[in-house]
Coordinates of N, CA and C and ligand atoms in Angstrom, one line a residue:
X655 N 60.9 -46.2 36.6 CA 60.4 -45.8 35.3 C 60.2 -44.3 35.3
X656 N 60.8 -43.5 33.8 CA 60.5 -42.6 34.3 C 59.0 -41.7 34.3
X657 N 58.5 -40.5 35.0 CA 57.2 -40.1 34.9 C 56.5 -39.9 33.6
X658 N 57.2 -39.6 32.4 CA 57.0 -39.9 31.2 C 55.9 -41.3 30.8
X659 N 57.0 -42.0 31.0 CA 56.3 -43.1 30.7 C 55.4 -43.7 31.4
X660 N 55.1 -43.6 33.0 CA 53.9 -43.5 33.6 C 52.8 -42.8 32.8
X661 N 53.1 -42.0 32.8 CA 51.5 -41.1 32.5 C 51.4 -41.2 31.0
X662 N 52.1 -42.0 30.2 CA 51.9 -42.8 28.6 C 51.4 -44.2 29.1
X663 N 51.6 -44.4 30.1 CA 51.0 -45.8 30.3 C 49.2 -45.3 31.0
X664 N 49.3 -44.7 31.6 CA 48.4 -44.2 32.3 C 47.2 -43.6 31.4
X665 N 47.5 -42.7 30.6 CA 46.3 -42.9 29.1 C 46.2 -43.5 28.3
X666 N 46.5 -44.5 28.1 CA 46.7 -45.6 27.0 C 45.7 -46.8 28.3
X667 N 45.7 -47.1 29.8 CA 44.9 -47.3 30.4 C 43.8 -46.8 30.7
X668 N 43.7 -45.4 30.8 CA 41.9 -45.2 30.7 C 41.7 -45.2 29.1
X669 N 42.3 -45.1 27.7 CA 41.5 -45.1 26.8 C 41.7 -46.6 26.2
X670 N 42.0 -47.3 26.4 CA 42.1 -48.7 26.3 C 41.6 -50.0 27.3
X671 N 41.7 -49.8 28.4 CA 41.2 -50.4 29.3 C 40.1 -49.5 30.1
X672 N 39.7 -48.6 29.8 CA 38.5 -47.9 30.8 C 37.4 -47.5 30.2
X673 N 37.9 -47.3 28.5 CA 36.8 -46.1 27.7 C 36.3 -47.5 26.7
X674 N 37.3 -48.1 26.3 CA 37.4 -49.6 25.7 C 36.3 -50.4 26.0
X675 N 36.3 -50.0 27.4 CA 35.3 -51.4 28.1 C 34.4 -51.1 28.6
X676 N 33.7 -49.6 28.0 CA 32.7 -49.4 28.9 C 32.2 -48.3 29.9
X677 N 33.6 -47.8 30.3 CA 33.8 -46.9 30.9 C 33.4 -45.2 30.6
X678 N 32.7 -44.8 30.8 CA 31.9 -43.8 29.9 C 31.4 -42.7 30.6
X679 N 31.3 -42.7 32.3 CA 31.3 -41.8 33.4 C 32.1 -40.8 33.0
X680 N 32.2 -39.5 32.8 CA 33.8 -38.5 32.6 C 33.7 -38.6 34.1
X681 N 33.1 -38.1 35.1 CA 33.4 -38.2 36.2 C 34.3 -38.8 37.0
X682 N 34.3 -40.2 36.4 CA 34.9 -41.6 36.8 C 36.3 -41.2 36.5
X683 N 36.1 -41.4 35.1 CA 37.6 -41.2 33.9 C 38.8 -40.2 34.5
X684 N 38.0 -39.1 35.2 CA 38.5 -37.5 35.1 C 39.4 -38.1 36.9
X685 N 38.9 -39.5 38.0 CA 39.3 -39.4 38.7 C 40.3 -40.6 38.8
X686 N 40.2 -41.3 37.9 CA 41.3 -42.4 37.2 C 42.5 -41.3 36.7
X687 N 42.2 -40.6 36.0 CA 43.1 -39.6 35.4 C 43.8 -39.3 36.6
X688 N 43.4 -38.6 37.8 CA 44.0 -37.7 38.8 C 44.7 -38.2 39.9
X689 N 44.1 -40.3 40.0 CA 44.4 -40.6 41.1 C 46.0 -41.3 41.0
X690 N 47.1 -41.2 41.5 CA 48.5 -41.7 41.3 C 48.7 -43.0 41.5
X691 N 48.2 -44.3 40.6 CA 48.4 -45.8 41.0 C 49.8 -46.3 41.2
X692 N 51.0 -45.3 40.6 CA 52.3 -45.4 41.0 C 52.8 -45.6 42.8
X693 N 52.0 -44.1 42.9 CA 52.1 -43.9 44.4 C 51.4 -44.8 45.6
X694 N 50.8 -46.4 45.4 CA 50.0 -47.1 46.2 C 50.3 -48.6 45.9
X695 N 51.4 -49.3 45.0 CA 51.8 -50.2 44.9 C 53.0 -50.3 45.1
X696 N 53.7 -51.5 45.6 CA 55.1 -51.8 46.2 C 56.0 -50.6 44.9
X697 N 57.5 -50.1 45.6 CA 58.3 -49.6 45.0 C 58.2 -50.6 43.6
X698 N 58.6 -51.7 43.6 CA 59.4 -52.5 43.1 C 58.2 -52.8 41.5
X699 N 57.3 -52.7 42.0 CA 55.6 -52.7 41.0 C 55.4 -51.2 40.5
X700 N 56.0 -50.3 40.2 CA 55.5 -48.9 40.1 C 55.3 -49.4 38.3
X701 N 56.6 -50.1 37.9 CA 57.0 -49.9 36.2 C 55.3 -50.8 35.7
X702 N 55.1 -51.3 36.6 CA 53.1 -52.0 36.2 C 52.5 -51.8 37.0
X703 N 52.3 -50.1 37.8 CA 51.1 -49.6 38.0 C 50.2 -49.1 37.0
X704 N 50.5 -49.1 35.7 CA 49.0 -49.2 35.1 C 48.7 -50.1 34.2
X705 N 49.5 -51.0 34.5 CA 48.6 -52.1 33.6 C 47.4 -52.7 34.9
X706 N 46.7 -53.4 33.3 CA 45.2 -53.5 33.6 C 44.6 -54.8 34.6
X707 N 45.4 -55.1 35.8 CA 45.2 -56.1 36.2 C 45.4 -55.6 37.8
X708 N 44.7 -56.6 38.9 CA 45.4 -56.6 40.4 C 46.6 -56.8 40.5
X709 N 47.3 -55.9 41.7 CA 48.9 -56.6 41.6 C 49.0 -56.5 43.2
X710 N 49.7 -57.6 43.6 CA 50.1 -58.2 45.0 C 50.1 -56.5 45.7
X711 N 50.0 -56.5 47.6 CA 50.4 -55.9 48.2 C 50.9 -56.8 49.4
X712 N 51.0 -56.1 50.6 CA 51.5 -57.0 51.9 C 50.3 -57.9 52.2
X713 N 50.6 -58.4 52.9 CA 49.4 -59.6 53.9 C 48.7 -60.3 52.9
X714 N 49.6 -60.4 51.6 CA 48.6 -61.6 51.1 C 47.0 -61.0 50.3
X715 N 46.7 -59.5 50.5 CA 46.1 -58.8 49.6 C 46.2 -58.0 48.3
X716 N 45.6 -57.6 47.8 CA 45.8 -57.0 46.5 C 45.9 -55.4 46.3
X717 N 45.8 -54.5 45.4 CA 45.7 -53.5 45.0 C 44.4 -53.9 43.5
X718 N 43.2 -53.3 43.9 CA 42.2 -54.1 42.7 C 42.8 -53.4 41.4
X719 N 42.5 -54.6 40.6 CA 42.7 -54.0 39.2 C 41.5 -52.5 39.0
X720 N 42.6 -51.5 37.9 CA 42.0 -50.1 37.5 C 40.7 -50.6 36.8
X721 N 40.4 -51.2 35.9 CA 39.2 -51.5 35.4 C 37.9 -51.4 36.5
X722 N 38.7 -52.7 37.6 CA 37.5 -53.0 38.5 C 37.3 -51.7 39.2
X723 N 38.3 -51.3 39.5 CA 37.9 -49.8 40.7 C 36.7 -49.0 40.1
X724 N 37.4 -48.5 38.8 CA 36.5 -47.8 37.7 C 35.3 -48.4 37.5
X725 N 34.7 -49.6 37.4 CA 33.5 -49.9 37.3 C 32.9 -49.7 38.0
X726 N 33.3 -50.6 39.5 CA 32.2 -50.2 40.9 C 32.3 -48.5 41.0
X727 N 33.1 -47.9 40.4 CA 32.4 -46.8 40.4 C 31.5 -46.1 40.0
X728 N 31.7 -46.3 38.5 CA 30.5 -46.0 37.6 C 28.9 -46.4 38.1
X729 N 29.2 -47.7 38.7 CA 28.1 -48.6 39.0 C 27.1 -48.0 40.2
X730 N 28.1 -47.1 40.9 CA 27.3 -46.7 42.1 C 27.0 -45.1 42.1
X731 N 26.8 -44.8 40.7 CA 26.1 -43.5 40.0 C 26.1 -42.4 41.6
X732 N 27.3 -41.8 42.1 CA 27.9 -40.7 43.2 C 27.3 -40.0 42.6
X733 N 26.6 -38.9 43.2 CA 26.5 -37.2 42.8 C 27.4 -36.5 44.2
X734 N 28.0 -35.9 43.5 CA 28.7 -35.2 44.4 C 28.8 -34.9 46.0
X735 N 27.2 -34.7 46.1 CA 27.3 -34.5 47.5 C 27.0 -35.7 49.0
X736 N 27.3 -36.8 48.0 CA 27.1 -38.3 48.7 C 28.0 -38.0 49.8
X737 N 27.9 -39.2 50.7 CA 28.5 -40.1 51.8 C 28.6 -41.3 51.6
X738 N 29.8 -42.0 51.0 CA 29.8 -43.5 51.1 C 30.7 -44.4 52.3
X739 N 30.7 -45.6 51.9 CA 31.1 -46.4 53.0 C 31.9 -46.9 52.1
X740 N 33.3 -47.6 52.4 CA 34.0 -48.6 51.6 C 34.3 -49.2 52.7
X741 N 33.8 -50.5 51.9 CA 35.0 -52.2 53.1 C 35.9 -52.6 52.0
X742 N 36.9 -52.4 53.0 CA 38.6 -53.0 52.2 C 39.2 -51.9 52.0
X743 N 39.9 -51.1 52.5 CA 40.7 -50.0 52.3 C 42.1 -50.6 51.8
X744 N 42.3 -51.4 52.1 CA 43.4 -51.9 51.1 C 44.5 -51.1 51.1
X745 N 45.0 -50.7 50.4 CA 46.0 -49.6 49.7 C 45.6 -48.1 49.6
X746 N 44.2 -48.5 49.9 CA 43.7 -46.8 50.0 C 44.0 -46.5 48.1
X747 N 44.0 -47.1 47.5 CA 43.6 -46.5 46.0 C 42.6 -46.1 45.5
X748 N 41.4 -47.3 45.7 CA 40.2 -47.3 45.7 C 39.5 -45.7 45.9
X749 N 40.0 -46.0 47.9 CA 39.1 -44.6 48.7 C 39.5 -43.8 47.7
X750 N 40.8 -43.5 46.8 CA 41.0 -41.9 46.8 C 40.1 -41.7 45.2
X751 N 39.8 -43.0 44.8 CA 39.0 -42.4 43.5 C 37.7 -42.3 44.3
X752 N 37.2 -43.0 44.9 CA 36.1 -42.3 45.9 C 35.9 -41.1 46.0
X753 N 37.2 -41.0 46.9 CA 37.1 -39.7 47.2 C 37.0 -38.8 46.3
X754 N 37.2 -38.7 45.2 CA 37.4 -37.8 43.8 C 35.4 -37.4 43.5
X755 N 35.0 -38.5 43.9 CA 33.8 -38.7 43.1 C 32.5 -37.9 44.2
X756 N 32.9 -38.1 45.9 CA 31.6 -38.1 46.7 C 32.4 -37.0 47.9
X757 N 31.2 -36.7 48.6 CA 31.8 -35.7 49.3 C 32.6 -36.2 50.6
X758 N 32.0 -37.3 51.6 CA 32.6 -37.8 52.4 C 32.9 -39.5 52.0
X759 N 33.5 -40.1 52.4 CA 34.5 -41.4 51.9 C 34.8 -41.9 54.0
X760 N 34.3 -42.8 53.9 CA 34.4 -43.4 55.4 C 34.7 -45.2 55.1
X761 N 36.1 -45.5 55.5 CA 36.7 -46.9 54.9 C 37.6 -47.3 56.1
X762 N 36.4 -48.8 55.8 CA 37.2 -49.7 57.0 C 38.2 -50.7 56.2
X763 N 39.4 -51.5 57.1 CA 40.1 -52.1 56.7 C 40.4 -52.7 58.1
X764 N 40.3 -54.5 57.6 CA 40.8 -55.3 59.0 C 42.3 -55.1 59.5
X765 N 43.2 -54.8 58.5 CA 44.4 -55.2 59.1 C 45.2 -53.9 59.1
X766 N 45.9 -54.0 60.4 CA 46.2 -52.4 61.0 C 47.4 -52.1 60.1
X767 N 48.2 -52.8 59.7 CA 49.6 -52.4 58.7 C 48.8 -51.5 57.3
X768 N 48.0 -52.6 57.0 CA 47.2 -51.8 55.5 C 46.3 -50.3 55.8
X769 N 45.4 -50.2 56.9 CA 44.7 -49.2 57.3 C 45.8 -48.2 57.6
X770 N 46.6 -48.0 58.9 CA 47.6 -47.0 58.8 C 48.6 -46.5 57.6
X771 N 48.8 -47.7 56.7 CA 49.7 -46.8 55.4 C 48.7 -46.2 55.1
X772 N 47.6 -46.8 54.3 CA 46.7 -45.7 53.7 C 46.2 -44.9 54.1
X773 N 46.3 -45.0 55.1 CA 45.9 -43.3 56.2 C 46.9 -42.3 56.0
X774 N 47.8 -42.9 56.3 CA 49.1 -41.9 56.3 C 49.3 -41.2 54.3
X775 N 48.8 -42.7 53.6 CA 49.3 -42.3 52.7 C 47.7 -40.7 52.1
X776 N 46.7 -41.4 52.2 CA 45.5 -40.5 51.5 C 46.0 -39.1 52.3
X777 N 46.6 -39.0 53.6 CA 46.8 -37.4 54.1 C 47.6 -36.6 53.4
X778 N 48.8 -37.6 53.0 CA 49.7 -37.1 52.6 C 49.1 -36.3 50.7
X779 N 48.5 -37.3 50.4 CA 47.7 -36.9 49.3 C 46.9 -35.6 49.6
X780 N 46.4 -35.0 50.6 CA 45.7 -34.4 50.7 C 44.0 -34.5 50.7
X781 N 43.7 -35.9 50.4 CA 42.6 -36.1 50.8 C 41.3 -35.9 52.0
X782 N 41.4 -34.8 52.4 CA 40.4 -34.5 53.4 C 39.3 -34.9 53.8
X783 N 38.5 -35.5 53.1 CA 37.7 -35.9 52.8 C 37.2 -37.3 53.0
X784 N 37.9 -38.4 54.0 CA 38.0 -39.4 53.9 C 38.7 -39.8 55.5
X785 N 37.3 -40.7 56.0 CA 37.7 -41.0 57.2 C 38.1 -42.4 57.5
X786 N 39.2 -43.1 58.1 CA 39.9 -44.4 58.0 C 39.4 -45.0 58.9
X787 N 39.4 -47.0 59.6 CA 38.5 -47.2 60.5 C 39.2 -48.7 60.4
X788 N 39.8 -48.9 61.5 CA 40.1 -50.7 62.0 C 38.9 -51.0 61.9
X789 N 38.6 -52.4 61.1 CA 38.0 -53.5 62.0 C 37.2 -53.8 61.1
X790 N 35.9 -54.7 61.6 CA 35.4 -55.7 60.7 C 34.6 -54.9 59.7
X791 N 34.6 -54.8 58.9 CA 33.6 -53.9 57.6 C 32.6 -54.7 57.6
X792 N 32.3 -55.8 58.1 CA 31.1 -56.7 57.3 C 29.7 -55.9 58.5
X793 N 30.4 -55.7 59.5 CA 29.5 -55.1 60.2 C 28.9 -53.3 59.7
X794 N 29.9 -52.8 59.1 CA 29.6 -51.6 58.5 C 29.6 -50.2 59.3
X795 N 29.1 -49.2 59.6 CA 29.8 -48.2 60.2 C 28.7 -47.7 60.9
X796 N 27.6 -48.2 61.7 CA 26.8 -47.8 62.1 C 27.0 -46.3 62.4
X797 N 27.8 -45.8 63.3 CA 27.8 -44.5 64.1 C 27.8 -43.5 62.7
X798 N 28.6 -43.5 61.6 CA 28.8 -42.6 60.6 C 27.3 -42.8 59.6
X799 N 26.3 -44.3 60.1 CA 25.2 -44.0 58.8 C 24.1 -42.8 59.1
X800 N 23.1 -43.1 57.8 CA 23.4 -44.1 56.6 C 23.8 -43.4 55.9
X801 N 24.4 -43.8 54.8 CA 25.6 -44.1 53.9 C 24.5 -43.8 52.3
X802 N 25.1 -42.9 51.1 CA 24.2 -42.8 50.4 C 24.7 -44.2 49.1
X803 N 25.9 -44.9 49.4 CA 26.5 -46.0 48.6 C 27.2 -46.8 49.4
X804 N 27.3 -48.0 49.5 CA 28.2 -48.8 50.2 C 29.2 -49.6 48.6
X805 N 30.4 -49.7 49.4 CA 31.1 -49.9 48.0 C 31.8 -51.7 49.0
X806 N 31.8 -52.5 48.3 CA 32.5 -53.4 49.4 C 33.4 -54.3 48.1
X807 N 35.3 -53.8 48.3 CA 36.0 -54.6 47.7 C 36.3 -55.8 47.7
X808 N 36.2 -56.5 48.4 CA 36.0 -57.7 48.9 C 35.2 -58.7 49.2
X809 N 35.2 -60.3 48.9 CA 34.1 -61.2 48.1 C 33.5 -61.6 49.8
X810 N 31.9 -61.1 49.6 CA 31.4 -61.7 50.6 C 30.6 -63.1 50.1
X811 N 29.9 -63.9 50.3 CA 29.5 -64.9 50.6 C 27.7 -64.5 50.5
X812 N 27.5 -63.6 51.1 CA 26.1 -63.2 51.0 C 26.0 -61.8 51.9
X813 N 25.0 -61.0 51.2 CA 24.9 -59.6 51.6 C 24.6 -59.7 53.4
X814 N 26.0 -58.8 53.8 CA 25.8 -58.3 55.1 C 24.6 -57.7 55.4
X815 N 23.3 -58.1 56.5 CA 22.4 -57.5 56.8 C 22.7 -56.2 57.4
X816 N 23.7 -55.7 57.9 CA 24.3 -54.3 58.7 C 24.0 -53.1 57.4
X817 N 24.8 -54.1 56.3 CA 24.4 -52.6 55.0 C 23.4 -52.4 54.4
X818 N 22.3 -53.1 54.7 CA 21.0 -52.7 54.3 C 20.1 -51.7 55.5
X819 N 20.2 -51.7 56.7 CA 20.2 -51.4 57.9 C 20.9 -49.8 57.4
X820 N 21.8 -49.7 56.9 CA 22.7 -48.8 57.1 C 23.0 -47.5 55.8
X821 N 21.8 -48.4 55.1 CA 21.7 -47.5 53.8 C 20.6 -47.0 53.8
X822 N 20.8 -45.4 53.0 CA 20.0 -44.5 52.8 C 18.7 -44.7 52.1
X823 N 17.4 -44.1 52.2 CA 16.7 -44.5 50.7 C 17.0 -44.2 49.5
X824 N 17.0 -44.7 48.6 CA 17.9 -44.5 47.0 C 19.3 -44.5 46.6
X825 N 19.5 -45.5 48.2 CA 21.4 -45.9 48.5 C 21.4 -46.8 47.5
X826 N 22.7 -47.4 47.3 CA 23.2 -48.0 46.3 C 24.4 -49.0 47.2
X827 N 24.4 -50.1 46.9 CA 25.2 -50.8 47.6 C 25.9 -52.2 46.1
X828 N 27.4 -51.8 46.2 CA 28.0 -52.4 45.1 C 28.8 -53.5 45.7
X829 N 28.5 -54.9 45.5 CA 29.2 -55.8 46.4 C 29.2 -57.0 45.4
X830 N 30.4 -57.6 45.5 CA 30.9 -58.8 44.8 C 30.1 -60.0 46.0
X831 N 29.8 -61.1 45.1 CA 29.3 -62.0 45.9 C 29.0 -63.2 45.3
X832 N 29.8 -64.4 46.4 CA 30.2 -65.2 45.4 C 31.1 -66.3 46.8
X833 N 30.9 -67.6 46.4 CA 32.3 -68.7 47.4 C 33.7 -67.6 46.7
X834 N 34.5 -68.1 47.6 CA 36.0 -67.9 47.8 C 36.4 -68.8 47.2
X835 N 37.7 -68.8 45.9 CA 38.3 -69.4 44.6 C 37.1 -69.6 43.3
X836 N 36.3 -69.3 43.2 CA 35.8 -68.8 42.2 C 35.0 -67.5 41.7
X837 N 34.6 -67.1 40.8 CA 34.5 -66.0 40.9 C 33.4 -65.5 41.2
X838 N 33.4 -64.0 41.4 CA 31.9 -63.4 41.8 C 31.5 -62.8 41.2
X839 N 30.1 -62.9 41.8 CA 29.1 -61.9 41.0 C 28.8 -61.0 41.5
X840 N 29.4 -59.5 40.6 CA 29.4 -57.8 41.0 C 27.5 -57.8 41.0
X841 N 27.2 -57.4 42.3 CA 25.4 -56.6 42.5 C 25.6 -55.6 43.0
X842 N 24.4 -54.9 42.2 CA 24.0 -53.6 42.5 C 22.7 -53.6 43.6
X843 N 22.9 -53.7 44.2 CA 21.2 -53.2 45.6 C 21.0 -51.9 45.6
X844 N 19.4 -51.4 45.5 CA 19.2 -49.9 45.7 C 18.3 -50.3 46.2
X845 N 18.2 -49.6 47.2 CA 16.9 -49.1 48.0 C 15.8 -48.5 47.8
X846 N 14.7 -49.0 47.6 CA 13.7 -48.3 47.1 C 12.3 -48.5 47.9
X847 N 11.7 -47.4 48.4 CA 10.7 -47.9 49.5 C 11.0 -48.7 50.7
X848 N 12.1 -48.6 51.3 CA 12.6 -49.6 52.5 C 12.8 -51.2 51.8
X849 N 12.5 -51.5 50.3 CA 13.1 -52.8 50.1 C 14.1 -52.6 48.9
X850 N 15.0 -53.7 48.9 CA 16.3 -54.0 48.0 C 15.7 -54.6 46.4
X851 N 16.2 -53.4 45.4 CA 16.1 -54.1 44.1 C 17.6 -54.6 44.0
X852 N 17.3 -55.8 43.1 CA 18.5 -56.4 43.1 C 19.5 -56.0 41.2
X853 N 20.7 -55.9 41.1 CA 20.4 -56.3 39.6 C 22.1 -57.0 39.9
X854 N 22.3 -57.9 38.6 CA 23.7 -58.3 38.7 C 24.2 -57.6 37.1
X855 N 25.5 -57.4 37.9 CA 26.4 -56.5 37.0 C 27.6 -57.3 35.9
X856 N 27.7 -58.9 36.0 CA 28.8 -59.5 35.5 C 29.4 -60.6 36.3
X857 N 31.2 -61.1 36.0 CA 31.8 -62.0 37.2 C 33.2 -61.0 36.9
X858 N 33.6 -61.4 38.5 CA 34.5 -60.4 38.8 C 35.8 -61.3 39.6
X859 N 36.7 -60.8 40.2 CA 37.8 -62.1 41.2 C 38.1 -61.4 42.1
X860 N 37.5 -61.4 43.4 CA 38.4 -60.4 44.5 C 38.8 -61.5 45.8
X861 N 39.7 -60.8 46.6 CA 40.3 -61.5 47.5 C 38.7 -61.4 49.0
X862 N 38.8 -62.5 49.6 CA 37.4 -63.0 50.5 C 37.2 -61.5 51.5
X863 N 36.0 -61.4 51.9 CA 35.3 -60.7 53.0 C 35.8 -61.6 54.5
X864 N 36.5 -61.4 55.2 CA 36.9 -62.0 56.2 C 35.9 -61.2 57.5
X865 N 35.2 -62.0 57.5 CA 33.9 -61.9 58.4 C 34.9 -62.2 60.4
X866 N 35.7 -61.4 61.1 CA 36.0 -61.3 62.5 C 35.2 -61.4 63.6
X867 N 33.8 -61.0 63.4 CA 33.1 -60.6 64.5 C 32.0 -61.9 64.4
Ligands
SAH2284 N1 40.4 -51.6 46.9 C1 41.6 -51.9 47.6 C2 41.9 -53.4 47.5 C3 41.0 -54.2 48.3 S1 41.5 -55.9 48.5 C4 42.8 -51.3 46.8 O1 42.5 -50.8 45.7 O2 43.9 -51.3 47.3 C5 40.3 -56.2 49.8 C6 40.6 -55.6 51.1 O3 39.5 -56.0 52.0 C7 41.9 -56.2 51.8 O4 42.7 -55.2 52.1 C8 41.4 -57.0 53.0 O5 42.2 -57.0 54.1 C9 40.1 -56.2 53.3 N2 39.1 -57.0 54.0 C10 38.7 -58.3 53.9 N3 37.7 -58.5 54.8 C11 37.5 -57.4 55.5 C12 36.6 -57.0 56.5 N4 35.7 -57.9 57.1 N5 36.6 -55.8 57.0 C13 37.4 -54.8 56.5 N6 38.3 -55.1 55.5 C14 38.3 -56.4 55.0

């Protein structure tokens, strides 16, 4: 397809599906705008990298839909000079609107095919800013905390005790949670005085938290 009509499809997605729904961060918007969803799904998926939905990657995982990316971001109110954590590196789409938003971006991913492209691929982007990490996320990144947001794309079951442990005072931790085949419920946890306010944000569909360790 040609780049034309990418980037007609691509505003017509953030002012229809981002600003439409809610989406109201410029911050957010300005790194939806910048980040290339062409360049992080299969060849063959480029002509519906911006429509408004998840679309297949390898191993049976996804690339999250633009909406969802854009909310957990908004949701997890970055000021510039943050440190977050992300579990699920996925495609590395995610990290790089992260990365757009916070100063350092530290993302784990279980599976070594998915973690190396998106490594290879965010360098190639120029992403500096953003450090890649095998292995189980549910455990979370002890050596790099704490963490001023934990972002976690993927449905856990119930909040990992590691990211509370591992979050900042007035951290923010954005996590789907919910059984596996139905949907979840997007929470917000912040930290406040060493304990977790809780709030829920909606229902959401992501692929399971695969707990290894
Ligand atoms: N945000 C990503 C998509 C994430 S899909 C993108 O935009 O491309 C969720 C990802 O979480 C998958 O890649 C899956 O392999 C990964 N995942 C699941 N359980 C995990 C765990 N325990 N630790 C790290 N990554 C995990």
């Amino acid at each position: 397809m040609a780049s034309e009509h990418l980037s007609a499809a691509k505003q017509r997605m953030i002012d229809q599906h981002l600003r439409a729904r809610g989406i109201s961060d410029e911050r957010v918007l300005a790194a939806m705008q910048r980040v290339p969803r062409e360049d992080f799904v299969p060849e063959a998926l480029r002509p519906h990298a911006y429509d408004d939905r998840a679309l297949p990657v390898k191993l049976g995982q996804t690339i999250s839909q633009p909406y969802t990316v854009a909310f957990m971001a908004q949701a997890a109110q970055f000021s510039r000079d943050e440190r977050v954590l992300e579990i699920g590196t996925g495609t590395g789409y995610g990290t790089a609107v992260l990365a757009c938003l916070a100063a350092e971006v530290f993302t784990v991913e279980r599976w070594p095919k998915l973690s190396d492209t998106a490594t290879h691929r965010l360098e190639r982007f120029g992403f500096r800013n953003v450090v890649t990490k095998l292995g189980d996320g549910s455990l979370g990144w002890a050596e790099q905390s704490p963490f001023d947001a934990i972002v976690v794309t993927a449905a856990a079951e119930q909040l990992p005790t590691a990211f509370f442990d591992q979050l900042a005072e007035r951290g923010r931790i954005i996590i789907p949670i919910g059984v596996p085949g139905t949907g979840q419920t997007m929470f917000r946890f912040t930290r406040q005085s060493g304990k977790l306010r809780e709030e829920s944000l909606g229902m959401f569909s992501f692929v399971p938290l695969v707990c290894d360790s």
